[in-house]
Amino acid sequence: MSIKLPELPYDKAALGPYISAKTLEFHYVKHHAGYVKKLNGLVKGTPLAEETLENIIKKTAKDASQSAIFNNAAQVWNHSFYWQGMKKGGGGIPSGAIVDKIKADFGGYDKFIEEFKKAGLGQFGSGWAWLVVKDGKLAVMKTSNADTPIAHGIKPLLTIDVWEHAYYLDYQNKRGDYIDAYVKNLINWDFVNKLLK
Ligand code: MN
């Protein structure tokens, strides 16, 4: 068994102009595919080669000697999750079950966006900002480099990649503009609602 690169859920031009086809081409074909290739090379011939991606992440998360495997496995998972959380014509005010949950746990959509943006901007260096369910409540968190909520037993609902490779071609150093464009135009709330069930 080897870990497969999942197909993108849309055409590479689908998220333009907010995320260009050029960014998606590099991000998916070079970065995401690269993590898959490296991971398969690292686990080849070891017992981890028989495990699912989620199990590889959980089994290597707390072992510093396995950090290369963890980093590549978590990056494979995080990117697959990131793609699913976006769609053409997404973003803006959500509908569905997430609406009441956001109101109850953040005090409203604007408060959630404020926290989410703060997490994305406040992540020093590479990493991810997340909407998660923690102890039955929605929460915002950020992780460094490859780290992922699933390594900590926390259920993610949505993520934005804030590594420079995610936005530099389109926004250069303006990470805040990328986060704004993502929030207003790309979030796939249907995906979030499906996970919330
Ligand atoms: Mn990335």
mmCIF file of C-alpha atoms and ligand atoms in Angstrom:
data_model
loop_
_atom_site.group_PDB
_atom_site.id
_atom_site.type_symbol
_atom_site.label_atom_id
_atom_site.label_comp_id
_atom_site.label_asym_id
_atom_site.label_seq_id
_atom_site.Cartn_x
_atom_site.Cartn_y
_atom_site.Cartn_z
ATOM 1 C CA MET A 1 0.000 0.000 0.000
ATOM 2 C CA SER A 2 1.220 3.485 -0.710
ATOM 3 C CA ILE A 3 -0.267 6.880 0.016
ATOM 4 C CA LYS A 4 -1.926 8.388 -3.056
ATOM 5 C CA LEU A 5 -2.150 12.020 -4.050
ATOM 6 C CA PRO A 6 -5.886 12.780 -4.055
ATOM 7 C CA GLU A 7 -7.286 14.571 -7.094
ATOM 8 C CA LEU A 8 -8.001 18.271 -6.734
ATOM 9 C CA PRO A 9 -11.761 18.714 -6.226
ATOM 10 C CA TYR A 10 -11.834 21.370 -9.007
ATOM 11 C CA ASP A 11 -10.007 22.621 -12.059
ATOM 12 C CA LYS A 12 -6.730 24.462 -11.387
ATOM 13 C CA ALA A 13 -8.255 27.707 -12.688
ATOM 14 C CA ALA A 14 -11.421 27.394 -10.563
ATOM 15 C CA LEU A 15 -10.279 29.524 -7.641
ATOM 16 C CA GLY A 16 -9.066 32.461 -9.739
ATOM 17 C CA PRO A 17 -8.511 35.299 -9.412
ATOM 18 C CA TYR A 18 -8.242 34.800 -5.643
ATOM 19 C CA ILE A 19 -5.857 31.876 -6.009
ATOM 20 C CA SER A 20 -4.429 31.717 -9.521
ATOM 21 C CA ALA A 21 -4.046 28.623 -11.665
ATOM 22 C CA LYS A 22 -0.298 29.195 -11.482
ATOM 23 C CA THR A 23 -0.313 29.051 -7.669
ATOM 24 C CA LEU A 24 -2.470 25.916 -7.697
ATOM 25 C CA GLU A 25 -0.210 24.322 -10.285
ATOM 26 C CA PHE A 26 2.883 24.860 -8.139
ATOM 27 C CA HIS A 27 1.147 24.196 -4.850
ATOM 28 C CA TYR A 28 -0.533 20.948 -5.902
ATOM 29 C CA VAL A 29 1.907 19.501 -8.418
ATOM 30 C CA LYS A 30 5.168 20.547 -6.753
ATOM 31 C CA HIS A 31 4.422 20.858 -3.054
ATOM 32 C CA HIS A 32 1.514 18.510 -2.303
ATOM 33 C CA ALA A 33 2.701 15.821 -4.722
ATOM 34 C CA GLY A 34 6.219 16.288 -3.373
ATOM 35 C CA TYR A 35 5.109 15.493 0.178
ATOM 36 C CA VAL A 36 3.355 12.331 -1.065
ATOM 37 C CA LYS A 37 6.461 11.184 -2.902
ATOM 38 C CA LYS A 38 8.778 11.886 0.036
ATOM 39 C CA LEU A 39 6.448 10.179 2.496
ATOM 40 C CA ASN A 40 6.221 7.019 0.410
ATOM 41 C CA GLY A 41 10.012 6.951 0.119
ATOM 42 C CA LEU A 42 10.464 7.368 3.870
ATOM 43 C CA VAL A 43 8.028 4.635 4.967
ATOM 44 C CA LYS A 44 8.951 2.153 2.248
ATOM 45 C CA GLY A 45 9.912 -1.205 3.772
ATOM 46 C CA THR A 46 8.847 -0.155 7.293
ATOM 47 C CA PRO A 47 5.716 -1.219 9.198
ATOM 48 C CA LEU A 48 4.313 2.288 8.635
ATOM 49 C CA ALA A 49 4.006 1.500 4.921
ATOM 50 C CA GLU A 50 0.956 -0.637 5.787
ATOM 51 C CA GLU A 51 -0.775 2.104 7.778
ATOM 52 C CA THR A 52 -3.346 4.680 6.723
ATOM 53 C CA LEU A 53 -2.230 8.298 6.431
ATOM 54 C CA GLU A 54 -4.090 9.230 9.650
ATOM 55 C CA ASN A 55 -2.395 6.403 11.553
ATOM 56 C CA ILE A 56 1.044 7.363 10.266
ATOM 57 C CA ILE A 57 0.435 10.900 11.562
ATOM 58 C CA LYS A 58 -0.786 9.734 14.961
ATOM 59 C CA LYS A 59 1.984 7.151 15.391
ATOM 60 C CA THR A 60 4.831 9.548 14.561
ATOM 61 C CA ALA A 61 3.504 12.763 16.146
ATOM 62 C CA LYS A 62 5.281 12.437 19.481
ATOM 63 C CA ASP A 63 8.497 10.810 18.309
ATOM 64 C CA ALA A 64 11.232 13.298 17.363
ATOM 65 C CA SER A 65 13.197 10.579 15.561
ATOM 66 C CA GLN A 66 10.243 10.191 13.165
ATOM 67 C CA SER A 67 9.821 13.899 12.470
ATOM 68 C CA ALA A 68 10.593 13.648 8.749
ATOM 69 C CA ILE A 69 7.833 11.068 8.327
ATOM 70 C CA PHE A 70 5.436 13.065 10.497
ATOM 71 C CA ASN A 71 6.123 16.305 8.620
ATOM 72 C CA ASN A 72 5.524 14.809 5.195
ATOM 73 C CA ALA A 73 2.479 12.777 6.283
ATOM 74 C CA ALA A 74 0.867 15.736 8.038
ATOM 75 C CA GLN A 75 1.534 17.984 5.055
ATOM 76 C CA VAL A 76 -0.124 15.430 2.746
ATOM 77 C CA TRP A 77 -3.180 15.367 5.006
ATOM 78 C CA ASN A 78 -3.323 19.133 5.601
ATOM 79 C CA HIS A 79 -3.194 19.952 1.889
ATOM 80 C CA SER A 80 -5.918 17.448 0.975
ATOM 81 C CA PHE A 81 -8.073 19.009 3.682
ATOM 82 C CA TYR A 82 -7.269 22.573 2.571
ATOM 83 C CA TRP A 83 -8.354 21.886 -1.034
ATOM 84 C CA GLN A 84 -11.683 20.488 0.118
ATOM 85 C CA GLY A 85 -12.394 23.544 2.235
ATOM 86 C CA MET A 86 -12.477 25.833 -0.817
ATOM 87 C CA LYS A 87 -14.741 26.127 -3.839
ATOM 88 C CA LYS A 88 -15.484 28.471 -6.730
ATOM 89 C CA GLY A 89 -18.077 30.984 -5.573
ATOM 90 C CA GLY A 90 -17.524 30.165 -1.902
ATOM 91 C CA GLY A 91 -16.837 32.389 1.075
ATOM 92 C CA GLY A 92 -18.949 35.055 2.690
ATOM 93 C CA ILE A 93 -21.663 34.557 5.269
ATOM 94 C CA PRO A 94 -22.300 30.842 5.818
ATOM 95 C CA SER A 95 -25.635 29.046 5.905
ATOM 96 C CA GLY A 96 -26.651 25.753 7.470
ATOM 97 C CA ALA A 97 -25.928 24.310 10.893
ATOM 98 C CA ILE A 98 -22.604 26.129 11.252
ATOM 99 C CA VAL A 99 -24.409 29.498 11.567
ATOM 100 C CA ASP A 100 -25.933 28.839 15.011
ATOM 101 C CA LYS A 101 -22.791 27.099 16.188
ATOM 102 C CA ILE A 102 -20.641 30.119 15.231
ATOM 103 C CA LYS A 103 -23.097 32.409 17.007
ATOM 104 C CA ALA A 104 -23.074 30.250 20.145
ATOM 105 C CA ASP A 105 -19.313 29.656 20.358
ATOM 106 C CA PHE A 106 -17.809 32.886 18.947
ATOM 107 C CA GLY A 107 -20.633 35.370 19.462
ATOM 108 C CA GLY A 108 -21.163 35.841 15.707
ATOM 109 C CA TYR A 109 -19.656 35.531 12.241
ATOM 110 C CA ASP A 110 -17.616 38.758 12.485
ATOM 111 C CA LYS A 111 -16.036 37.620 15.742
ATOM 112 C CA PHE A 112 -15.115 34.277 14.194
ATOM 113 C CA ILE A 113 -13.540 35.956 11.157
ATOM 114 C CA GLU A 114 -11.613 38.326 13.397
ATOM 115 C CA GLU A 115 -10.146 35.405 15.373
ATOM 116 C CA PHE A 116 -9.469 33.324 12.265
ATOM 117 C CA LYS A 117 -7.655 36.165 10.549
ATOM 118 C CA LYS A 118 -5.674 36.911 13.700
ATOM 119 C CA ALA A 119 -4.563 33.269 13.839
ATOM 120 C CA GLY A 120 -3.490 33.275 10.186
ATOM 121 C CA LEU A 121 -1.635 36.561 10.454
ATOM 122 C CA GLY A 122 -0.198 35.731 13.856
ATOM 123 C CA GLN A 123 1.325 32.428 12.814
ATOM 124 C CA PHE A 124 5.031 33.335 12.772
ATOM 125 C CA GLY A 125 6.623 31.727 9.742
ATOM 126 C CA SER A 126 5.030 28.743 8.033
ATOM 127 C CA GLY A 127 1.904 27.018 9.256
ATOM 128 C CA TRP A 128 -1.861 26.775 9.194
ATOM 129 C CA ALA A 129 -4.901 28.467 10.749
ATOM 130 C CA TRP A 130 -7.871 26.250 11.616
ATOM 131 C CA LEU A 131 -11.502 26.172 12.604
ATOM 132 C CA VAL A 132 -11.819 23.147 14.880
ATOM 133 C CA VAL A 133 -14.159 21.439 17.316
ATOM 134 C CA LYS A 134 -12.493 21.175 20.689
ATOM 135 C CA ASP A 135 -14.310 19.835 23.758
ATOM 136 C CA GLY A 136 -17.588 20.099 21.830
ATOM 137 C CA LYS A 137 -17.097 23.781 20.991
ATOM 138 C CA LEU A 138 -15.887 25.583 17.900
ATOM 139 C CA ALA A 139 -12.464 27.131 18.297
ATOM 140 C CA VAL A 140 -9.781 28.768 16.184
ATOM 141 C CA MET A 141 -6.232 27.491 16.399
ATOM 142 C CA LYS A 142 -2.972 27.842 14.525
ATOM 143 C CA THR A 143 -0.255 25.260 13.966
ATOM 144 C CA SER A 144 3.391 25.619 12.953
ATOM 145 C CA ASN A 145 4.957 24.068 9.886
ATOM 146 C CA ALA A 146 3.314 20.659 9.290
ATOM 147 C CA ASP A 147 1.564 20.326 12.626
ATOM 148 C CA THR A 148 -2.096 19.360 12.427
ATOM 149 C CA PRO A 149 -5.041 19.189 14.873
ATOM 150 C CA ILE A 150 -5.555 15.480 14.164
ATOM 151 C CA ALA A 151 -2.187 14.782 15.817
ATOM 152 C CA HIS A 152 -3.672 16.260 19.012
ATOM 153 C CA GLY A 153 -7.054 14.533 18.901
ATOM 154 C CA ILE A 154 -8.775 17.757 17.788
ATOM 155 C CA LYS A 155 -11.349 17.668 14.989
ATOM 156 C CA PRO A 156 -10.677 20.172 12.181
ATOM 157 C CA LEU A 157 -13.505 21.700 10.130
ATOM 158 C CA LEU A 158 -11.548 24.113 7.929
ATOM 159 C CA THR A 159 -8.009 25.279 7.302
ATOM 160 C CA ILE A 160 -6.032 27.913 5.461
ATOM 161 C CA ASP A 161 -2.443 27.287 4.435
ATOM 162 C CA VAL A 162 -0.316 30.286 5.440
ATOM 163 C CA TRP A 163 2.998 28.964 4.159
ATOM 164 C CA GLU A 164 4.398 31.550 1.742
ATOM 165 C CA HIS A 165 4.126 29.060 -1.132
ATOM 166 C CA ALA A 166 0.320 29.263 -0.750
ATOM 167 C CA TYR A 167 0.073 32.968 -1.606
ATOM 168 C CA TYR A 168 3.380 34.503 -2.649
ATOM 169 C CA LEU A 169 2.834 34.331 -6.433
ATOM 170 C CA ASP A 170 -0.542 36.094 -6.099
ATOM 171 C CA TYR A 171 -0.089 38.360 -3.075
ATOM 172 C CA GLN A 172 3.684 38.527 -2.433
ATOM 173 C CA ASN A 173 4.125 39.412 1.257
ATOM 174 C CA LYS A 174 0.482 40.475 1.777
ATOM 175 C CA ARG A 175 -0.738 37.489 3.759
ATOM 176 C CA GLY A 176 -3.685 39.492 5.120
ATOM 177 C CA ASP A 177 -5.029 40.134 1.598
ATOM 178 C CA TYR A 178 -4.829 36.410 0.836
ATOM 179 C CA ILE A 179 -6.706 35.556 4.043
ATOM 180 C CA ASP A 180 -9.363 38.188 3.252
ATOM 181 C CA ALA A 181 -9.827 36.830 -0.278
ATOM 182 C CA TYR A 182 -10.118 33.299 1.096
ATOM 183 C CA VAL A 183 -12.715 34.327 3.688
ATOM 184 C CA LYS A 184 -14.805 36.397 1.251
ATOM 185 C CA ASN A 185 -14.611 34.224 -1.857
ATOM 186 C CA LEU A 186 -13.364 30.702 -1.280
ATOM 187 C CA ILE A 187 -14.496 29.001 1.944
ATOM 188 C CA ASN A 188 -16.581 25.925 1.173
ATOM 189 C CA TRP A 189 -19.181 26.125 3.961
ATOM 190 C CA ASP A 190 -20.952 23.019 2.578
ATOM 191 C CA PHE A 191 -17.814 21.060 3.445
ATOM 192 C CA VAL A 192 -17.770 22.550 6.950
ATOM 193 C CA ASN A 193 -21.453 21.735 7.490
ATOM 194 C CA LYS A 194 -20.900 18.163 6.317
ATOM 195 C CA LEU A 195 -18.085 17.685 8.837
ATOM 196 C CA LEU A 196 -20.081 19.312 11.628
ATOM 197 C CA LYS A 197 -22.776 16.600 11.407
HETATM 198 MN MN MN B 1 1.072 24.387 1.188
#
